[in-house]
Amino acid sequence: MENQKYLDDLQDIRKMMNRSTQFLSLSGLSGVFAGTYALIGAWLANSLIRAEVEKDYYVRYRDFENLLFFKVAGIGLVVLLLSVVSALICTHLKARKNQESIWNATSKRLIVNFLIPLFAGGIFALILLRHSYFGLIAPVTLIFYGLACIQASKFTHRDVRYLGLTILVIGLFNAEYPGYGFECWSLGFGVCHIFYGAIMYFKYDRNS
């Protein structure tokens, strides 16, 4: 009886230590939603480009920039907004269920460490876009997003690190073979998010 009480006390202490150093209310469902949005967005963007190519056999870069770029960028913005809103809602619900604040010192550190590589990658991608290096935009976004996940994983579930490593490898592959941008982008941001999000949901969310 005393041994069981001792073990229970140790588990309580461990939970308190984890809560002070890790934000454990990150929801796996938010990853599933983000991956689904990414796949739909990639399909829509690819369909737009294919339709334009079929309409005009020769598509000039100026036409691409003026006509397609803003449409594709708009799709990407909608995907990003939907992903952020879904993540906030799912994480808020899980945090409330776990009686944890969604905005604390640990979650702030997580967000800062996630955003630094993400913003750096976004600026780099815009520079590449400005100089018409279109084939490198997809791998750069994958690589820096993977690094952002790895950096943020110090403050949340370890599964986020594996997600980041997987996306990083996909981005490096895409950098070597830039012709597979849509495929790698869909695999990294779409399939990987759904896969790891489902794993996190069944490991941490379903029985919490």
mmCIF file of C-alpha atoms in Angstrom:
data_model
loop_
_atom_site.group_PDB
_atom_site.id
_atom_site.type_symbol
_atom_site.label_atom_id
_atom_site.label_comp_id
_atom_site.label_asym_id
_atom_site.label_seq_id
_atom_site.Cartn_x
_atom_site.Cartn_y
_atom_site.Cartn_z
ATOM 1 C CA MET A 1 0.000 0.000 0.000
ATOM 2 C CA GLU A 2 2.788 2.388 0.958
ATOM 3 C CA ASN A 3 4.738 1.410 -2.160
ATOM 4 C CA GLN A 4 1.743 2.232 -4.356
ATOM 5 C CA LYS A 5 1.355 5.619 -2.660
ATOM 6 C CA TYR A 6 5.054 6.264 -3.210
ATOM 7 C CA LEU A 7 4.723 5.408 -6.923
ATOM 8 C CA ASP A 8 1.648 7.643 -7.249
ATOM 9 C CA ASP A 9 3.554 10.519 -5.659
ATOM 10 C CA LEU A 10 6.434 10.000 -8.084
ATOM 11 C CA GLN A 11 4.039 10.048 -11.043
ATOM 12 C CA ASP A 12 2.467 13.284 -9.792
ATOM 13 C CA ILE A 13 5.900 14.875 -9.427
ATOM 14 C CA ARG A 14 6.855 13.729 -12.911
ATOM 15 C CA LYS A 15 3.658 15.190 -14.389
ATOM 16 C CA MET A 16 4.317 18.517 -12.651
ATOM 17 C CA MET A 17 7.879 18.604 -14.000
ATOM 18 C CA ASN A 18 6.694 17.803 -17.518
ATOM 19 C CA ARG A 19 4.065 20.532 -17.385
ATOM 20 C CA SER A 20 6.690 23.070 -16.317
ATOM 21 C CA THR A 21 9.034 22.230 -19.212
ATOM 22 C CA GLN A 22 6.712 20.940 -21.957
ATOM 23 C CA PHE A 23 3.440 22.090 -23.481
ATOM 24 C CA LEU A 24 1.530 18.817 -23.660
ATOM 25 C CA SER A 25 -1.824 20.141 -24.849
ATOM 26 C CA LEU A 26 -0.766 20.253 -28.495
ATOM 27 C CA SER A 27 -3.538 18.314 -30.226
ATOM 28 C CA GLY A 28 -2.872 15.578 -32.753
ATOM 29 C CA LEU A 29 -6.151 16.382 -34.486
ATOM 30 C CA SER A 30 -4.763 19.769 -35.493
ATOM 31 C CA GLY A 31 -2.070 17.948 -37.472
ATOM 32 C CA VAL A 32 -4.680 15.793 -39.194
ATOM 33 C CA PHE A 33 -6.680 18.890 -40.148
ATOM 34 C CA ALA A 34 -3.558 20.747 -41.344
ATOM 35 C CA GLY A 35 -2.518 17.796 -43.492
ATOM 36 C CA THR A 36 -5.975 17.501 -45.009
ATOM 37 C CA TYR A 37 -6.064 21.218 -45.833
ATOM 38 C CA ALA A 38 -2.578 20.973 -47.364
ATOM 39 C CA LEU A 39 -3.565 18.079 -49.631
ATOM 40 C CA ILE A 40 -6.691 19.884 -50.812
ATOM 41 C CA GLY A 41 -4.711 23.087 -51.364
ATOM 42 C CA ALA A 42 -1.972 21.285 -53.301
ATOM 43 C CA TRP A 43 -4.563 19.594 -55.501
ATOM 44 C CA LEU A 44 -6.318 22.901 -56.224
ATOM 45 C CA ALA A 45 -3.047 24.698 -56.999
ATOM 46 C CA ASN A 46 -1.853 21.890 -59.245
ATOM 47 C CA SER A 47 -5.203 21.865 -61.063
ATOM 48 C CA LEU A 48 -4.970 25.614 -61.686
ATOM 49 C CA ILE A 49 -1.484 25.345 -63.139
ATOM 50 C CA ARG A 50 -2.354 22.360 -65.322
ATOM 51 C CA ALA A 51 -5.451 24.137 -66.648
ATOM 52 C CA GLU A 52 -3.391 27.194 -67.551
ATOM 53 C CA VAL A 53 -0.717 25.113 -69.272
ATOM 54 C CA GLU A 54 -3.325 23.248 -71.295
ATOM 55 C CA LYS A 55 -4.972 26.527 -72.273
ATOM 56 C CA ASP A 56 -1.721 28.057 -73.556
ATOM 57 C CA TYR A 57 0.974 25.634 -74.617
ATOM 58 C CA TYR A 58 3.668 28.176 -73.841
ATOM 59 C CA VAL A 59 3.269 29.890 -70.476
ATOM 60 C CA ARG A 60 5.553 32.821 -69.965
ATOM 61 C CA TYR A 61 7.030 33.611 -66.546
ATOM 62 C CA ARG A 62 5.273 36.966 -66.623
ATOM 63 C CA ASP A 63 1.944 35.257 -67.194
ATOM 64 C CA PHE A 64 2.710 32.840 -64.371
ATOM 65 C CA GLU A 65 3.562 35.634 -61.974
ATOM 66 C CA ASN A 66 0.611 37.842 -62.883
ATOM 67 C CA LEU A 67 -2.122 35.254 -63.355
ATOM 68 C CA LEU A 68 -1.309 32.114 -61.406
ATOM 69 C CA PHE A 69 0.941 33.313 -58.618
ATOM 70 C CA PHE A 70 -1.733 35.273 -56.776
ATOM 71 C CA LYS A 71 -4.230 32.425 -57.122
ATOM 72 C CA VAL A 72 -1.753 29.868 -55.784
ATOM 73 C CA ALA A 73 -0.636 32.268 -53.039
ATOM 74 C CA GLY A 74 -4.285 32.801 -52.111
ATOM 75 C CA ILE A 75 -4.813 29.053 -51.796
ATOM 76 C CA GLY A 76 -1.706 28.810 -49.620
ATOM 77 C CA LEU A 77 -2.929 31.640 -47.405
ATOM 78 C CA VAL A 78 -6.333 29.995 -46.940
ATOM 79 C CA VAL A 79 -4.640 26.680 -46.070
ATOM 80 C CA LEU A 80 -2.426 28.463 -43.535
ATOM 81 C CA LEU A 81 -5.330 30.313 -41.917
ATOM 82 C CA LEU A 82 -7.486 27.187 -41.692
ATOM 83 C CA SER A 83 -4.579 25.243 -40.184
ATOM 84 C CA VAL A 84 -3.864 27.929 -37.570
ATOM 85 C CA VAL A 85 -7.536 28.282 -36.605
ATOM 86 C CA SER A 86 -7.953 24.492 -36.341
ATOM 87 C CA ALA A 87 -4.779 24.210 -34.249
ATOM 88 C CA LEU A 88 -5.941 26.933 -31.866
ATOM 89 C CA ILE A 89 -9.405 25.409 -31.443
ATOM 90 C CA CYS A 90 -8.184 21.817 -30.966
ATOM 91 C CA THR A 91 -5.370 22.832 -28.626
ATOM 92 C CA HIS A 92 -7.660 25.100 -26.596
ATOM 93 C CA LEU A 93 -10.173 22.283 -26.124
ATOM 94 C CA LYS A 94 -7.457 19.849 -25.061
ATOM 95 C CA ALA A 95 -5.843 22.387 -22.718
ATOM 96 C CA ARG A 96 -9.183 23.106 -21.064
ATOM 97 C CA LYS A 97 -9.766 19.377 -20.650
ATOM 98 C CA ASN A 98 -6.319 18.990 -19.067
ATOM 99 C CA GLN A 99 -6.868 22.108 -16.925
ATOM 100 C CA GLU A 100 -3.828 23.716 -18.515
ATOM 101 C CA SER A 101 -3.463 27.270 -19.769
ATOM 102 C CA ILE A 102 -2.946 27.534 -23.520
ATOM 103 C CA TRP A 103 -0.834 30.676 -23.015
ATOM 104 C CA ASN A 104 1.936 30.093 -20.471
ATOM 105 C CA ALA A 105 5.714 30.386 -20.311
ATOM 106 C CA THR A 106 6.241 26.993 -21.955
ATOM 107 C CA SER A 107 3.839 27.606 -24.840
ATOM 108 C CA LYS A 108 5.488 30.997 -25.425
ATOM 109 C CA ARG A 109 8.912 29.350 -25.702
ATOM 110 C CA LEU A 110 7.441 26.736 -28.051
ATOM 111 C CA ILE A 111 5.954 29.398 -30.337
ATOM 112 C CA VAL A 112 9.118 31.540 -30.378
ATOM 113 C CA ASN A 113 11.365 28.580 -31.188
ATOM 114 C CA PHE A 114 8.947 27.472 -33.907
ATOM 115 C CA LEU A 115 8.536 30.881 -35.528
ATOM 116 C CA ILE A 116 12.223 31.857 -35.809
ATOM 117 C CA PRO A 117 13.159 29.174 -38.397
ATOM 118 C CA LEU A 118 9.717 29.514 -40.001
ATOM 119 C CA PHE A 119 10.073 33.263 -40.606
ATOM 120 C CA ALA A 120 13.647 32.820 -41.829
ATOM 121 C CA GLY A 121 12.454 30.212 -44.318
ATOM 122 C CA GLY A 122 9.559 32.397 -45.419
ATOM 123 C CA ILE A 123 11.847 35.356 -46.116
ATOM 124 C CA PHE A 124 14.289 33.104 -47.961
ATOM 125 C CA ALA A 125 11.436 31.703 -50.075
ATOM 126 C CA LEU A 126 10.326 35.241 -50.974
ATOM 127 C CA ILE A 127 13.891 36.084 -52.035
ATOM 128 C CA LEU A 128 13.957 32.996 -54.246
ATOM 129 C CA LEU A 129 10.599 33.992 -55.695
ATOM 130 C CA ARG A 130 11.862 37.505 -56.425
ATOM 131 C CA HIS A 131 14.786 36.058 -58.377
ATOM 132 C CA SER A 132 12.541 33.524 -60.190
ATOM 133 C CA TYR A 133 14.014 30.397 -58.563
ATOM 134 C CA PHE A 134 10.589 28.774 -58.542
ATOM 135 C CA GLY A 135 11.878 25.200 -58.337
ATOM 136 C CA LEU A 136 13.587 25.830 -54.988
ATOM 137 C CA ILE A 137 10.615 27.368 -53.180
ATOM 138 C CA ALA A 138 8.950 24.049 -52.267
ATOM 139 C CA PRO A 139 12.127 22.400 -50.870
ATOM 140 C CA VAL A 140 13.085 25.540 -48.941
ATOM 141 C CA THR A 141 9.673 25.743 -47.262
ATOM 142 C CA LEU A 142 9.866 22.037 -46.389
ATOM 143 C CA ILE A 143 13.407 22.272 -45.012
ATOM 144 C CA PHE A 144 12.773 25.311 -42.825
ATOM 145 C CA TYR A 145 9.422 23.969 -41.615
ATOM 146 C CA GLY A 146 11.149 20.731 -40.649
ATOM 147 C CA LEU A 147 13.794 22.705 -38.748
ATOM 148 C CA ALA A 148 11.038 24.710 -37.032
ATOM 149 C CA CYS A 149 9.337 21.496 -35.857
ATOM 150 C CA ILE A 150 12.643 20.090 -34.590
ATOM 151 C CA GLN A 151 13.359 23.301 -32.695
ATOM 152 C CA ALA A 152 9.859 23.472 -31.192
ATOM 153 C CA SER A 153 9.883 19.792 -30.176
ATOM 154 C CA LYS A 154 12.033 20.663 -27.146
ATOM 155 C CA PHE A 155 8.912 22.094 -25.551
ATOM 156 C CA THR A 156 6.234 19.570 -26.538
ATOM 157 C CA HIS A 157 5.776 15.919 -27.518
ATOM 158 C CA ARG A 158 8.832 14.176 -28.970
ATOM 159 C CA ASP A 159 6.730 13.041 -31.945
ATOM 160 C CA VAL A 160 6.984 16.596 -33.309
ATOM 161 C CA ARG A 161 10.749 16.070 -33.654
ATOM 162 C CA TYR A 162 10.188 12.981 -35.800
ATOM 163 C CA LEU A 163 7.684 14.925 -37.910
ATOM 164 C CA GLY A 164 10.285 17.632 -38.421
ATOM 165 C CA LEU A 165 13.029 15.168 -39.327
ATOM 166 C CA THR A 166 10.773 13.443 -41.856
ATOM 167 C CA ILE A 167 9.790 16.721 -43.527
ATOM 168 C CA LEU A 168 13.425 17.863 -43.499
ATOM 169 C CA VAL A 169 14.508 14.723 -45.375
ATOM 170 C CA ILE A 170 11.689 15.206 -47.902
ATOM 171 C CA GLY A 171 12.787 18.811 -48.403
ATOM 172 C CA LEU A 172 16.412 17.800 -49.006
ATOM 173 C CA PHE A 173 15.263 15.192 -51.523
ATOM 174 C CA ASN A 174 13.150 17.831 -53.248
ATOM 175 C CA ALA A 175 16.152 20.193 -53.376
ATOM 176 C CA GLU A 176 18.053 17.528 -55.331
ATOM 177 C CA TYR A 177 15.035 16.773 -57.542
ATOM 178 C CA PRO A 178 13.142 20.102 -57.846
ATOM 179 C CA GLY A 179 10.811 18.723 -60.505
ATOM 180 C CA TYR A 180 8.846 16.895 -57.793
ATOM 181 C CA GLY A 181 7.804 20.024 -55.910
ATOM 182 C CA PHE A 182 4.069 19.362 -55.705
ATOM 183 C CA GLU A 183 4.577 15.692 -54.850
ATOM 184 C CA CYS A 184 7.078 16.419 -52.078
ATOM 185 C CA TRP A 185 5.058 19.359 -50.782
ATOM 186 C CA SER A 186 1.929 17.192 -50.616
ATOM 187 C CA LEU A 187 3.845 14.366 -48.947
ATOM 188 C CA GLY A 188 5.541 16.611 -46.395
ATOM 189 C CA PHE A 189 2.814 19.048 -45.441
ATOM 190 C CA GLY A 190 -0.093 16.741 -46.223
ATOM 191 C CA VAL A 191 0.563 13.049 -45.640
ATOM 192 C CA CYS A 192 3.158 13.505 -42.876
ATOM 193 C CA HIS A 193 0.912 15.830 -40.891
ATOM 194 C CA ILE A 194 -1.989 13.396 -41.143
ATOM 195 C CA PHE A 195 0.205 10.411 -40.226
ATOM 196 C CA TYR A 196 1.943 11.966 -37.224
ATOM 197 C CA GLY A 197 -1.211 13.793 -36.150
ATOM 198 C CA ALA A 198 -3.085 10.484 -36.043
ATOM 199 C CA ILE A 199 -0.257 8.904 -34.030
ATOM 200 C CA MET A 200 -0.328 11.761 -31.514
ATOM 201 C CA TYR A 201 -4.104 11.600 -31.272
ATOM 202 C CA PHE A 202 -4.146 7.889 -30.436
ATOM 203 C CA LYS A 203 -1.163 8.207 -28.067
ATOM 204 C CA TYR A 204 -2.107 11.329 -26.128
ATOM 205 C CA ASP A 205 -5.568 12.668 -26.973
ATOM 206 C CA ARG A 206 -8.015 9.794 -27.164
ATOM 207 C CA ASN A 207 -7.588 8.530 -23.608
ATOM 208 C CA SER A 208 -6.700 11.827 -21.961
#
